[in-house]
PDB file of C-alpha atoms in Angstrom:
ATOM      1  CA  GLU A  24     111.617 155.736-188.586  1.00  0.00           C
ATOM      2  CA  VAL A  25     111.626 159.436-187.855  1.00  0.00           C
ATOM      3  CA  GLN A  26     111.266 161.616-190.945  1.00  0.00           C
ATOM      4  CA  LEU A  27     110.796 165.336-191.469  1.00  0.00           C
ATOM      5  CA  VAL A  28     109.891 166.657-194.919  1.00  0.00           C
ATOM      6  CA  GLU A  29     109.803 170.381-195.564  1.00  0.00           C
ATOM      7  CA  SER A  30     107.934 172.028-198.419  1.00  0.00           C
ATOM      8  CA  GLY A  31     106.595 175.396-199.505  1.00  0.00           C
ATOM      9  CA  GLY A  32     109.791 177.185-200.403  1.00  0.00           C
ATOM     10  CA  GLY A  33     110.241 179.205-203.561  1.00  0.00           C
ATOM     11  CA  MET A  34     111.003 182.634-204.926  1.00  0.00           C
ATOM     12  CA  ILE A  35     109.074 185.565-203.543  1.00  0.00           C
ATOM     13  CA  GLN A  36     109.341 189.334-203.874  1.00  0.00           C
ATOM     14  CA  PRO A  37     110.348 191.507-200.911  1.00  0.00           C
ATOM     15  CA  GLY A  38     107.362 192.246-198.738  1.00  0.00           C
ATOM     16  CA  GLY A  39     105.624 189.050-199.754  1.00  0.00           C
ATOM     17  CA  SER A  40     104.446 186.066-197.707  1.00  0.00           C
ATOM     18  CA  LEU A  41     105.150 182.359-197.778  1.00  0.00           C
ATOM     19  CA  ARG A  42     104.093 179.400-195.656  1.00  0.00           C
ATOM     20  CA  LEU A  43     106.486 176.529-195.073  1.00  0.00           C
ATOM     21  CA  SER A  44     105.328 173.077-194.002  1.00  0.00           C
ATOM     22  CA  CYS A  45     107.149 170.323-192.160  1.00  0.00           C
ATOM     23  CA  ALA A  46     105.417 166.954-192.382  1.00  0.00           C
ATOM     24  CA  ALA A  47     106.548 164.555-189.677  1.00  0.00           C
ATOM     25  CA  SER A  48     106.345 160.779-189.538  1.00  0.00           C
ATOM     26  CA  GLY A  49     107.533 158.194-187.051  1.00  0.00           C
ATOM     27  CA  PHE A  50     106.576 160.332-184.047  1.00  0.00           C
ATOM     28  CA  THR A  51     103.934 162.818-182.906  1.00  0.00           C
ATOM     29  CA  VAL A  52     104.778 166.518-183.268  1.00  0.00           C
ATOM     30  CA  SER A  53     102.468 167.472-180.419  1.00  0.00           C
ATOM     31  CA  SER A  54     104.540 165.354-178.013  1.00  0.00           C
ATOM     32  CA  ASN A  55     107.803 167.008-178.943  1.00  0.00           C
ATOM     33  CA  TYR A  56     109.031 170.509-179.453  1.00  0.00           C
ATOM     34  CA  MET A  57     109.795 171.507-183.030  1.00  0.00           C
ATOM     35  CA  SER A  58     112.012 174.237-184.393  1.00  0.00           C
ATOM     36  CA  TRP A  59     112.860 175.955-187.637  1.00  0.00           C
ATOM     37  CA  VAL A  60     116.520 176.670-188.346  1.00  0.00           C
ATOM     38  CA  ARG A  61     117.742 178.500-191.440  1.00  0.00           C
ATOM     39  CA  GLN A  62     120.976 178.760-193.376  1.00  0.00           C
ATOM     40  CA  ALA A  63     121.663 181.679-195.688  1.00  0.00           C
ATOM     41  CA  PRO A  64     123.808 180.993-198.778  1.00  0.00           C
ATOM     42  CA  GLU A  65     127.384 180.177-197.758  1.00  0.00           C
ATOM     43  CA  LYS A  66     126.560 181.007-194.118  1.00  0.00           C
ATOM     44  CA  GLY A  67     126.108 179.076-190.901  1.00  0.00           C
ATOM     45  CA  LEU A  68     123.027 177.827-189.096  1.00  0.00           C
ATOM     46  CA  GLU A  69     120.643 180.266-187.429  1.00  0.00           C
ATOM     47  CA  TRP A  70     117.788 179.305-185.105  1.00  0.00           C
ATOM     48  CA  VAL A  71     114.487 180.902-186.159  1.00  0.00           C
ATOM     49  CA  SER A  72     111.567 179.656-184.079  1.00  0.00           C
ATOM     50  CA  VAL A  73     110.271 176.957-181.740  1.00  0.00           C
ATOM     51  CA  ILE A  74     106.900 175.551-180.732  1.00  0.00           C
ATOM     52  CA  TYR A  75     106.757 173.530-177.526  1.00  0.00           C
ATOM     53  CA  SER A  76     104.490 170.595-176.837  1.00  0.00           C
ATOM     54  CA  GLY A  77     102.311 172.825-174.678  1.00  0.00           C
ATOM     55  CA  GLY A  78     101.884 175.262-177.552  1.00  0.00           C
ATOM     56  CA  SER A  79     104.223 178.058-176.419  1.00  0.00           C
ATOM     57  CA  THR A  80     106.101 179.720-179.245  1.00  0.00           C
ATOM     58  CA  TYR A  81     109.301 181.754-179.395  1.00  0.00           C
ATOM     59  CA  TYR A  82     111.202 183.549-182.128  1.00  0.00           C
ATOM     60  CA  SER A  83     114.621 184.952-182.856  1.00  0.00           C
ATOM     61  CA  GLU A  84     114.862 188.719-182.781  1.00  0.00           C
ATOM     62  CA  SER A  85     115.456 188.821-186.534  1.00  0.00           C
ATOM     63  CA  VAL A  86     112.015 187.374-187.351  1.00  0.00           C
ATOM     64  CA  LYS A  87     109.905 188.344-184.338  1.00  0.00           C
ATOM     65  CA  GLY A  88     106.689 190.024-185.414  1.00  0.00           C
ATOM     66  CA  ARG A  89     106.968 188.759-189.003  1.00  0.00           C
ATOM     67  CA  PHE A  90     107.063 184.951-188.692  1.00  0.00           C
ATOM     68  CA  THR A  91     104.545 182.668-186.958  1.00  0.00           C
ATOM     69  CA  ILE A  92     105.099 179.031-186.086  1.00  0.00           C
ATOM     70  CA  SER A  93     102.139 176.696-185.634  1.00  0.00           C
ATOM     71  CA  ARG A  94     101.195 173.055-185.915  1.00  0.00           C
ATOM     72  CA  ASP A  95      98.283 170.896-187.023  1.00  0.00           C
ATOM     73  CA  ASN A  96      98.145 167.826-184.808  1.00  0.00           C
ATOM     74  CA  SER A  97      95.686 166.063-187.111  1.00  0.00           C
ATOM     75  CA  LYS A  98      98.171 166.336-189.976  1.00  0.00           C
ATOM     76  CA  ASN A  99     101.243 165.869-187.765  1.00  0.00           C
ATOM     77  CA  THR A 100     102.669 168.937-189.471  1.00  0.00           C
ATOM     78  CA  VAL A 101     104.428 172.087-188.324  1.00  0.00           C
ATOM     79  CA  TYR A 102     104.197 175.358-190.250  1.00  0.00           C
ATOM     80  CA  LEU A 103     106.145 178.574-190.526  1.00  0.00           C
ATOM     81  CA  GLN A 104     104.129 181.527-191.818  1.00  0.00           C
ATOM     82  CA  MET A 105     106.553 184.155-193.097  1.00  0.00           C
ATOM     83  CA  ASN A 106     105.284 187.684-193.745  1.00  0.00           C
ATOM     84  CA  SER A 107     106.996 190.929-194.774  1.00  0.00           C
ATOM     85  CA  LEU A 108     109.839 188.961-196.261  1.00  0.00           C
ATOM     86  CA  ARG A 109     113.204 190.650-196.783  1.00  0.00           C
ATOM     87  CA  ALA A 110     116.207 189.806-198.925  1.00  0.00           C
ATOM     88  CA  GLU A 111     118.076 188.764-195.778  1.00  0.00           C
ATOM     89  CA  ASP A 112     115.480 186.029-195.167  1.00  0.00           C
ATOM     90  CA  THR A 113     116.843 184.186-198.199  1.00  0.00           C
ATOM     91  CA  ALA A 114     117.973 180.813-196.893  1.00  0.00           C
ATOM     92  CA  VAL A 115     117.370 177.099-196.745  1.00  0.00           C
ATOM     93  CA  TYR A 116     114.876 176.507-193.940  1.00  0.00           C
ATOM     94  CA  TYR A 117     115.251 173.303-191.947  1.00  0.00           C
ATOM     95  CA  CYS A 118     112.717 171.728-189.639  1.00  0.00           C
ATOM     96  CA  ALA A 119     114.239 170.029-186.592  1.00  0.00           C
ATOM     97  CA  ARG A 120     112.917 167.934-183.712  1.00  0.00           C
ATOM     98  CA  GLY A 121     113.929 168.891-180.208  1.00  0.00           C
ATOM     99  CA  ILE A 122     115.421 166.447-177.735  1.00  0.00           C
ATOM    100  CA  SER A 123     113.143 165.416-174.879  1.00  0.00           C
ATOM    101  CA  SER A 124     115.899 165.145-172.274  1.00  0.00           C
ATOM    102  CA  SER A 125     115.705 167.944-169.717  1.00  0.00           C
ATOM    103  CA  SER A 126     119.448 168.530-169.898  1.00  0.00           C
ATOM    104  CA  ALA A 127     119.455 168.811-173.701  1.00  0.00           C
ATOM    105  CA  TYR A 128     116.010 170.300-174.397  1.00  0.00           C
ATOM    106  CA  HIS A 129     117.610 173.110-176.397  1.00  0.00           C
ATOM    107  CA  LEU A 130     119.253 170.711-178.879  1.00  0.00           C
ATOM    108  CA  PHE A 131     117.951 168.735-181.859  1.00  0.00           C
ATOM    109  CA  ASP A 132     118.071 165.051-182.728  1.00  0.00           C
ATOM    110  CA  PHE A 133     116.484 164.879-186.185  1.00  0.00           C
ATOM    111  CA  TRP A 134     116.529 167.293-189.103  1.00  0.00           C
ATOM    112  CA  GLY A 135     114.702 167.549-192.395  1.00  0.00           C
ATOM    113  CA  ARG A 136     116.385 168.146-195.754  1.00  0.00           C
ATOM    114  CA  GLY A 137     115.251 171.740-195.944  1.00  0.00           C
ATOM    115  CA  THR A 138     113.377 173.974-198.377  1.00  0.00           C
ATOM    116  CA  LEU A 139     114.882 176.973-200.149  1.00  0.00           C
ATOM    117  CA  VAL A 140     113.332 180.416-199.812  1.00  0.00           C
ATOM    118  CA  THR A 141     114.616 183.140-202.124  1.00  0.00           C
ATOM    119  CA  VAL A 142     113.477 186.710-201.552  1.00  0.00           C
ATOM    120  CA  SER A 143     114.273 188.802-204.597  1.00  0.00           C
ATOM    121  CA  SER A 144     112.691 191.310-206.929  1.00  0.00           C
TER     122      SER A 144
ATOM    123  CA  GLN B   2     128.969 187.552-185.234  1.00  0.00           C
ATOM    124  CA  SER B   3     128.213 184.132-183.741  1.00  0.00           C
ATOM    125  CA  ALA B   4     127.768 183.733-180.009  1.00  0.00           C
ATOM    126  CA  LEU B   5     130.026 180.680-180.145  1.00  0.00           C
ATOM    127  CA  THR B   6     133.485 180.666-181.737  1.00  0.00           C
ATOM    128  CA  GLN B   7     134.775 177.796-183.837  1.00  0.00           C
ATOM    129  CA  GLU B   8     137.868 177.359-185.997  1.00  0.00           C
ATOM    130  CA  SER B   9     137.041 178.186-189.598  1.00  0.00           C
ATOM    131  CA  SER B  10     138.901 175.164-190.898  1.00  0.00           C
ATOM    132  CA  VAL B  11     140.696 172.075-189.652  1.00  0.00           C
ATOM    133  CA  SER B  12     142.370 169.341-191.665  1.00  0.00           C
ATOM    134  CA  GLY B  13     143.710 165.879-190.994  1.00  0.00           C
ATOM    135  CA  THR B  14     144.815 162.756-192.781  1.00  0.00           C
ATOM    136  CA  VAL B  15     143.003 159.446-192.849  1.00  0.00           C
ATOM    137  CA  GLY B  16     143.489 157.618-189.563  1.00  0.00           C
ATOM    138  CA  GLN B  17     144.550 160.729-187.675  1.00  0.00           C
ATOM    139  CA  THR B  18     142.793 162.187-184.615  1.00  0.00           C
ATOM    140  CA  VAL B  19     141.440 165.735-184.872  1.00  0.00           C
ATOM    141  CA  THR B  20     139.759 167.952-182.305  1.00  0.00           C
ATOM    142  CA  LEU B  21     137.313 170.726-183.113  1.00  0.00           C
ATOM    143  CA  SER B  22     136.714 173.378-180.483  1.00  0.00           C
ATOM    144  CA  CYS B  23     133.789 175.643-179.626  1.00  0.00           C
ATOM    145  CA  THR B  24     134.315 178.572-177.271  1.00  0.00           C
ATOM    146  CA  GLY B  25     131.629 180.546-175.500  1.00  0.00           C
ATOM    147  CA  ASN B  26     131.056 181.961-172.027  1.00  0.00           C
ATOM    148  CA  ASN B  27     129.269 181.215-168.760  1.00  0.00           C
ATOM    149  CA  ASN B  28     125.926 182.254-170.254  1.00  0.00           C
ATOM    150  CA  ASN B  29     126.063 179.408-172.731  1.00  0.00           C
ATOM    151  CA  ILE B  30     128.695 176.667-172.881  1.00  0.00           C
ATOM    152  CA  GLY B  31     129.710 177.127-169.282  1.00  0.00           C
ATOM    153  CA  THR B  32     126.191 176.230-168.144  1.00  0.00           C
ATOM    154  CA  PHE B  33     124.372 174.218-170.799  1.00  0.00           C
ATOM    155  CA  THR B  34     124.869 171.005-172.740  1.00  0.00           C
ATOM    156  CA  VAL B  35     126.541 171.423-176.132  1.00  0.00           C
ATOM    157  CA  GLY B  36     125.442 169.658-179.291  1.00  0.00           C
ATOM    158  CA  TRP B  37     127.398 169.063-182.478  1.00  0.00           C
ATOM    159  CA  TYR B  38     125.902 168.856-185.958  1.00  0.00           C
ATOM    160  CA  GLN B  39     127.544 167.545-189.106  1.00  0.00           C
ATOM    161  CA  GLN B  40     126.649 168.938-192.520  1.00  0.00           C
ATOM    162  CA  ILE B  41     128.038 167.241-195.603  1.00  0.00           C
ATOM    163  CA  SER B  42     128.134 169.279-198.815  1.00  0.00           C
ATOM    164  CA  HIS B  43     125.403 171.679-197.619  1.00  0.00           C
ATOM    165  CA  GLY B  44     123.011 168.762-197.118  1.00  0.00           C
ATOM    166  CA  ALA B  45     120.739 168.199-194.141  1.00  0.00           C
ATOM    167  CA  PRO B  46     122.461 168.642-190.771  1.00  0.00           C
ATOM    168  CA  LYS B  47     122.950 165.455-188.773  1.00  0.00           C
ATOM    169  CA  THR B  48     123.338 165.280-185.016  1.00  0.00           C
ATOM    170  CA  VAL B  49     126.625 163.593-184.095  1.00  0.00           C
ATOM    171  CA  MET B  50     127.024 164.459-180.413  1.00  0.00           C
ATOM    172  CA  ILE B  51     124.844 165.550-177.512  1.00  0.00           C
ATOM    173  CA  GLY B  52     127.094 166.550-174.649  1.00  0.00           C
ATOM    174  CA  ASN B  53     129.322 163.498-174.419  1.00  0.00           C
ATOM    175  CA  SER B  54     126.633 161.096-175.641  1.00  0.00           C
ATOM    176  CA  LEU B  55     126.540 159.519-179.070  1.00  0.00           C
ATOM    177  CA  PRO B  56     123.202 159.459-180.892  1.00  0.00           C
ATOM    178  CA  SER B  57     122.182 156.127-182.316  1.00  0.00           C
ATOM    179  CA  GLY B  58     124.097 155.208-185.466  1.00  0.00           C
ATOM    180  CA  ILE B  59     127.031 157.554-184.913  1.00  0.00           C
ATOM    181  CA  PRO B  60     130.372 155.677-184.804  1.00  0.00           C
ATOM    182  CA  ASP B  61     132.264 155.708-181.530  1.00  0.00           C
ATOM    183  CA  ARG B  62     135.152 157.415-183.304  1.00  0.00           C
ATOM    184  CA  PHE B  63     133.309 160.580-182.316  1.00  0.00           C
ATOM    185  CA  SER B  64     133.558 161.853-178.757  1.00  0.00           C
ATOM    186  CA  GLY B  65     132.558 165.041-177.007  1.00  0.00           C
ATOM    187  CA  SER B  66     133.852 166.884-173.980  1.00  0.00           C
ATOM    188  CA  LYS B  67     133.666 170.224-172.229  1.00  0.00           C
ATOM    189  CA  SER B  68     136.012 172.188-170.009  1.00  0.00           C
ATOM    190  CA  GLY B  69     134.776 175.453-168.586  1.00  0.00           C
ATOM    191  CA  THR B  70     133.484 177.538-171.466  1.00  0.00           C
ATOM    192  CA  THR B  71     135.021 175.456-174.254  1.00  0.00           C
ATOM    193  CA  ALA B  72     133.483 172.344-175.785  1.00  0.00           C
ATOM    194  CA  SER B  73     135.336 169.934-178.034  1.00  0.00           C
ATOM    195  CA  LEU B  74     134.444 167.314-180.617  1.00  0.00           C
ATOM    196  CA  THR B  75     137.165 164.743-181.180  1.00  0.00           C
ATOM    197  CA  ILE B  76     137.204 162.418-184.162  1.00  0.00           C
ATOM    198  CA  SER B  77     139.664 159.556-183.936  1.00  0.00           C
ATOM    199  CA  GLY B  78     140.630 157.321-186.851  1.00  0.00           C
ATOM    200  CA  LEU B  79     139.565 160.023-189.302  1.00  0.00           C
ATOM    201  CA  GLN B  80     137.708 158.693-192.365  1.00  0.00           C
ATOM    202  CA  PRO B  81     137.089 160.324-195.776  1.00  0.00           C
ATOM    203  CA  GLU B  82     133.355 160.398-195.039  1.00  0.00           C
ATOM    204  CA  ASP B  83     134.007 162.631-192.031  1.00  0.00           C
ATOM    205  CA  GLU B  84     134.783 165.547-194.341  1.00  0.00           C
ATOM    206  CA  ALA B  85     132.043 168.055-193.599  1.00  0.00           C
ATOM    207  CA  ASP B  86     131.110 171.279-191.868  1.00  0.00           C
ATOM    208  CA  TYR B  87     130.613 170.902-188.121  1.00  0.00           C
ATOM    209  CA  TYR B  88     128.501 173.256-186.023  1.00  0.00           C
ATOM    210  CA  CYS B  89     128.323 173.473-182.247  1.00  0.00           C
ATOM    211  CA  SER B  90     125.195 174.729-180.527  1.00  0.00           C
ATOM    212  CA  THR B  91     123.744 175.352-177.095  1.00  0.00           C
ATOM    213  CA  TRP B  92     121.384 177.608-175.169  1.00  0.00           C
ATOM    214  CA  ASP B  93     122.367 181.157-174.287  1.00  0.00           C
ATOM    215  CA  TYR B  94     120.805 182.401-171.069  1.00  0.00           C
ATOM    216  CA  SER B  95     121.414 186.096-171.728  1.00  0.00           C
ATOM    217  CA  LEU B  96     120.034 185.938-175.265  1.00  0.00           C
ATOM    218  CA  SER B  97     117.210 183.521-174.351  1.00  0.00           C
ATOM    219  CA  ALA B  98     117.906 181.725-177.591  1.00  0.00           C
ATOM    220  CA  ARG B  99     119.519 178.690-179.115  1.00  0.00           C
ATOM    221  CA  VAL B 100     122.868 179.728-180.556  1.00  0.00           C
ATOM    222  CA  PHE B 101     125.236 178.208-183.059  1.00  0.00           C
ATOM    223  CA  GLY B 102     128.916 178.546-183.766  1.00  0.00           C
ATOM    224  CA  GLY B 103     130.058 179.756-187.159  1.00  0.00           C
ATOM    225  CA  GLY B 104     131.029 176.238-188.197  1.00  0.00           C
ATOM    226  CA  THR B 105     134.311 174.432-188.845  1.00  0.00           C
ATOM    227  CA  LYS B 106     135.121 173.014-192.261  1.00  0.00           C
ATOM    228  CA  LEU B 107     136.887 169.697-191.723  1.00  0.00           C
ATOM    229  CA  THR B 108     139.009 168.538-194.655  1.00  0.00           C
ATOM    230  CA  VAL B 109     140.312 164.980-194.817  1.00  0.00           C
ATOM    231  CA  LEU B 110     143.548 164.936-196.769  1.00  0.00           C
TER     232      LEU B 110
END
């Protein structure tokens, strides 16, 4: 059974750093692409970052230069290092697995339950 | 401002058929497969449609379609458990990013 469990969220002051983890089971993260998607309070979903099976990484314009996605194959875990945090980064952060099909590679088939990040002084 | 436009709210009665729409342009919906995600009470999103294909475990009351730059999610035989927020998503070539619609709140009366 595919499972994604996020952790590492919490309250942090503006300018601070936080590292989120996404522990996967039931599949191998290195064989799939993995993304982070966030949802601000009472707002919609927003794609944040992706790491492909080959290791390439991409980011949304709103987090580029501040966030870094990575993975540890030995732990089957994906991370999101968040630096220079701003109030507008406050959101629930979801980990999601990408679909392997070439026609739907930009979509997701499994999601985690999310972890809440609150940036506030 | 979302790249994809969805109705803010739709309602229907139990047993009714409802259709949710998602409008974009030729840089996104007109070219790429559209996915639909269901979110119940701000819980974890759940994938309910990939193009016109049902993921495993999703009832066949759900169906997806696309015409030009508009995608649709149709739910027939509406059930109380279908009450949720629904988000459409696809790739946007001009933005080089995955994009989402603003979401539609489906209320089952």
